[in-house]
PDB file of C-alpha atoms in Angstrom:
ATOM      1  CA  MET A  29     110.581 113.338 105.988  1.00 76.00           C
ATOM      2  CA  ARG A  30     111.793 116.628 108.293  1.00 81.00           C
ATOM      3  CA  PHE A  31     111.239 114.873 110.861  1.00 83.00           C
ATOM      4  CA  ILE A  32     113.697 112.130 110.346  1.00 88.00           C
ATOM      5  CA  VAL A  33     116.226 115.324 109.538  1.00 87.00           C
ATOM      6  CA  ARG A  34     116.154 116.254 112.985  1.00 87.00           C
ATOM      7  CA  VAL A  35     116.405 112.962 114.307  1.00 90.00           C
ATOM      8  CA  LEU A  36     119.834 112.166 111.815  1.00 92.00           C
ATOM      9  CA  ILE A  37     120.852 115.866 112.972  1.00 92.00           C
ATOM     10  CA  ASN A  38     120.785 115.608 116.843  1.00 91.00           C
ATOM     11  CA  SER A  39     122.440 112.166 116.387  1.00 93.00           C
ATOM     12  CA  LEU A  40     124.765 113.670 114.529  1.00 94.00           C
ATOM     13  CA  ALA A  41     124.945 116.093 116.965  1.00 94.00           C
ATOM     14  CA  LEU A  42     125.204 114.618 120.139  1.00 94.00           C
ATOM     15  CA  TRP A  43     127.732 112.042 119.271  1.00 94.00           C
ATOM     16  CA  LEU A  44     129.978 114.684 118.873  1.00 95.00           C
ATOM     17  CA  THR A  45     128.999 116.232 121.975  1.00 95.00           C
ATOM     18  CA  THR A  46     129.730 112.817 124.165  1.00 94.00           C
ATOM     19  CA  LEU A  47     133.265 114.229 122.146  1.00 94.00           C
ATOM     20  CA  ILE A  48     133.927 117.371 123.011  1.00 95.00           C
ATOM     21  CA  VAL A  49     131.923 117.099 126.703  1.00 94.00           C
ATOM     22  CA  ALA A  50     133.516 115.113 129.116  1.00 93.00           C
ATOM     23  CA  GLY A  51     130.006 114.448 131.925  1.00 92.00           C
ATOM     24  CA  VAL A  52     128.496 113.461 128.477  1.00 93.00           C
ATOM     25  CA  HIS A  53     128.353 110.109 127.145  1.00 92.00           C
ATOM     26  CA  VAL A  54     126.777 107.029 125.906  1.00 92.00           C
ATOM     27  CA  VAL A  55     126.593 103.637 126.642  1.00 90.00           C
ATOM     28  CA  PRO A  56     125.658 101.266 123.127  1.00 88.00           C
ATOM     29  CA  PHE A  57     122.693  99.002 124.182  1.00 80.00           C
ATOM     30  CA  ALA A  58     124.979  95.524 123.319  1.00 75.00           C
ATOM     31  CA  PRO A  59     128.934  95.493 122.460  1.00 78.00           C
ATOM     32  CA  ALA A  60     130.272  98.395 120.827  1.00 72.00           C
ATOM     33  CA  THR A  61     130.071  97.749 117.526  1.00 83.00           C
ATOM     34  CA  THR A  62     129.894  99.612 115.734  1.00 86.00           C
ATOM     35  CA  PHE A  63     126.456  99.597 113.525  1.00 88.00           C
ATOM     36  CA  GLU A  64     125.249  99.568 117.290  1.00 87.00           C
ATOM     37  CA  THR A  65     126.799 101.838 118.353  1.00 89.00           C
ATOM     38  CA  VAL A  66     125.648 104.354 115.828  1.00 91.00           C
ATOM     39  CA  LEU A  67     121.796 102.527 116.490  1.00 91.00           C
ATOM     40  CA  THR A  68     121.985 103.285 120.067  1.00 91.00           C
ATOM     41  CA  TYR A  69     123.074 106.847 118.685  1.00 92.00           C
ATOM     42  CA  LEU A  70     120.272 107.089 116.454  1.00 93.00           C
ATOM     43  CA  LEU A  71     117.824 105.858 119.442  1.00 92.00           C
ATOM     44  CA  VAL A  72     119.153 108.582 122.190  1.00 92.00           C
ATOM     45  CA  GLY A  73     118.877 111.208 118.812  1.00 91.00           C
ATOM     46  CA  LEU A  74     114.878 109.266 118.753  1.00 93.00           C
ATOM     47  CA  ILE A  75     114.396 110.249 121.703  1.00 92.00           C
ATOM     48  CA  PHE A  76     115.593 113.234 122.733  1.00 91.00           C
ATOM     49  CA  GLY A  77     113.686 114.699 119.657  1.00 90.00           C
ATOM     50  CA  VAL A  78     110.466 112.966 121.838  1.00 92.00           C
ATOM     51  CA  VAL A  79     111.367 114.670 124.802  1.00 92.00           C
ATOM     52  CA  ASN A  80     112.680 118.042 122.625  1.00 90.00           C
ATOM     53  CA  ALA A  81     108.602 118.168 121.333  1.00 90.00           C
ATOM     54  CA  ILE A  82     106.150 117.158 124.412  1.00 93.00           C
ATOM     55  CA  VAL A  83     108.129 117.881 127.502  1.00 92.00           C
ATOM     56  CA  GLY A  84     110.214 120.508 126.574  1.00 90.00           C
ATOM     57  CA  THR A  85     107.301 122.249 124.601  1.00 91.00           C
ATOM     58  CA  ALA A  86     105.621 122.401 127.845  1.00 93.00           C
ATOM     59  CA  ILE A  87     107.814 123.575 129.853  1.00 91.00           C
ATOM     60  CA  ARG A  88     108.854 126.289 127.898  1.00 89.00           C
ATOM     61  CA  ILE A  89     104.616 127.145 128.046  1.00 92.00           C
ATOM     62  CA  VAL A  90     104.863 126.986 131.330  1.00 93.00           C
ATOM     63  CA  ALA A  91     108.163 128.879 131.925  1.00 90.00           C
ATOM     64  CA  PHE A  92     107.115 131.690 129.593  1.00 92.00           C
ATOM     65  CA  PRO A  93     107.319 134.314 132.047  1.00 92.00           C
ATOM     66  CA  LEU A  94     110.798 133.221 134.197  1.00 91.00           C
ATOM     67  CA  TYR A  95     111.927 133.950 129.600  1.00 90.00           C
ATOM     68  CA  ILE A  96     110.506 137.261 129.470  1.00 92.00           C
ATOM     69  CA  LEU A  97     112.614 138.193 133.382  1.00 93.00           C
ATOM     70  CA  THR A  98     115.651 136.417 131.348  1.00 91.00           C
ATOM     71  CA  LEU A  99     115.948 137.857 129.333  1.00 90.00           C
ATOM     72  CA  GLY A 100     115.955 134.060 128.000  1.00 87.00           C
ATOM     73  CA  LEU A 101     118.477 133.349 129.837  1.00 89.00           C
ATOM     74  CA  VAL A 102     116.150 130.089 131.508  1.00 91.00           C
ATOM     75  CA  SER A 103     117.005 128.042 128.353  1.00 90.00           C
ATOM     76  CA  PHE A 104     119.561 127.016 129.213  1.00 90.00           C
ATOM     77  CA  LEU A 105     118.669 125.876 131.973  1.00 91.00           C
ATOM     78  CA  VAL A 106     116.081 124.441 131.231  1.00 92.00           C
ATOM     79  CA  ASN A 107     117.730 122.570 127.444  1.00 91.00           C
ATOM     80  CA  GLY A 108     119.519 120.135 130.533  1.00 92.00           C
ATOM     81  CA  LEU A 109     116.681 119.735 132.474  1.00 93.00           C
ATOM     82  CA  LEU A 110     116.142 117.152 129.097  1.00 92.00           C
ATOM     83  CA  LEU A 111     118.782 116.275 128.474  1.00 93.00           C
ATOM     84  CA  VAL A 112     118.953 114.613 132.139  1.00 93.00           C
ATOM     85  CA  ILE A 113     115.884 113.890 131.396  1.00 93.00           C
ATOM     86  CA  VAL A 114     116.285 112.099 127.774  1.00 93.00           C
ATOM     87  CA  GLY A 115     119.325 110.510 130.324  1.00 92.00           C
ATOM     88  CA  TRP A 116     117.145 108.984 132.638  1.00 93.00           C
ATOM     89  CA  ILE A 117     114.947 107.403 130.376  1.00 93.00           C
ATOM     90  CA  SER A 118     117.875 105.695 128.219  1.00 90.00           C
ATOM     91  CA  GLU A 119     119.481 104.947 131.740  1.00 87.00           C
ATOM     92  CA  TRP A 120     115.756 103.227 132.247  1.00 91.00           C
ATOM     93  CA  MET A 121     115.848 101.761 129.345  1.00 88.00           C
ATOM     94  CA  GLY A 122     119.340  99.595 129.885  1.00 85.00           C
ATOM     95  CA  PHE A 123     121.505 101.804 127.466  1.00 86.00           C
ATOM     96  CA  GLY A 124     122.039 105.463 126.062  1.00 86.00           C
ATOM     97  CA  LEU A 125     122.665 108.612 128.087  1.00 92.00           C
ATOM     98  CA  VAL A 126     124.590 109.245 130.565  1.00 92.00           C
ATOM     99  CA  VAL A 127     125.037 112.411 131.620  1.00 92.00           C
ATOM    100  CA  GLU A 128     127.570 113.558 135.500  1.00 93.00           C
ATOM    101  CA  SER A 129     125.843 115.494 136.893  1.00 92.00           C
ATOM    102  CA  PHE A 130     122.602 118.926 135.920  1.00 92.00           C
ATOM    103  CA  TRP A 131     125.345 121.514 135.470  1.00 93.00           C
ATOM    104  CA  TRP A 132     127.137 118.701 132.606  1.00 94.00           C
ATOM    105  CA  GLY A 133     124.041 118.404 131.639  1.00 93.00           C
ATOM    106  CA  VAL A 134     123.533 122.377 130.674  1.00 94.00           C
ATOM    107  CA  LEU A 135     126.490 122.386 129.115  1.00 95.00           C
ATOM    108  CA  GLY A 136     126.095 119.198 127.477  1.00 94.00           C
ATOM    109  CA  ALA A 137     122.904 121.311 125.629  1.00 93.00           C
ATOM    110  CA  LEU A 138     124.797 124.274 124.971  1.00 94.00           C
ATOM    111  CA  VAL A 139     127.530 122.347 123.135  1.00 95.00           C
ATOM    112  CA  LEU A 140     124.447 120.103 121.331  1.00 93.00           C
ATOM    113  CA  ALA A 141     122.069 123.040 120.488  1.00 92.00           C
ATOM    114  CA  LEU A 142     125.706 125.169 119.042  1.00 95.00           C
ATOM    115  CA  ILE A 143     126.342 122.007 116.597  1.00 95.00           C
ATOM    116  CA  SER A 144     123.108 120.928 116.067  1.00 92.00           C
ATOM    117  CA  TRP A 145     122.430 125.283 114.731  1.00 91.00           C
ATOM    118  CA  LEU A 146     125.814 124.412 112.829  1.00 94.00           C
ATOM    119  CA  ILE A 147     124.810 121.363 110.975  1.00 93.00           C
ATOM    120  CA  GLY A 148     120.989 122.688 110.266  1.00 88.00           C
ATOM    121  CA  LEU A 149     122.999 125.451 108.472  1.00 89.00           C
ATOM    122  CA  VAL A 150     124.693 123.243 106.440  1.00 88.00           C
ATOM    123  CA  VAL A 151     121.636 120.827 105.935  1.00 85.00           C
ATOM    124  CA  ARG A 152     119.010 123.257 105.216  1.00 76.00           C
ATOM    125  CA  PRO A 153     120.002 123.967 102.008  1.00 65.00           C
ATOM    126  CA  VAL A 154     120.068 121.154 100.889  1.00 60.00           C
ATOM    127  CA  THR A 155     117.186 119.705 102.479  1.00 56.00           C
ATOM    128  CA  ARG A 156     115.579 123.482 100.855  1.00 59.00           C
ATOM    129  CA  GLU A 157     116.439 122.477  96.584  1.00 55.00           C
ATOM    130  CA  ARG A 158     113.532 119.536  97.035  1.00 55.00           C
ATOM    131  CA  ARG A 159     110.284 121.845  98.313  1.00 53.00           C
TER     132      ARG A 159
END
């Protein structure tokens, strides 16, 4: 259940990020009707969750000394790289996230993290009441 909520939050945050950041946008997998667009955002959110869980964890473990040396600032670069990887994977599938360059990915990852955090603050009280 928590993973599904996380995918929904990531999808909503990704949609808002594409509205804010000019170098990040999503291409739907079919003619751009509302259903296909929403489904594309959900699929890209799912891909982002899986990449963040698997590749992101591996990169964070390997880059742990860099996190210490840079006081965590390298996390911006790692998150930008993860967003670019999601773009490559979704492009390989023929739809999804398009990131213009690495630096647009870094800016997009920063905005995505802030929006996800804000949405998480709103959603968290609702999910904690059910426990």
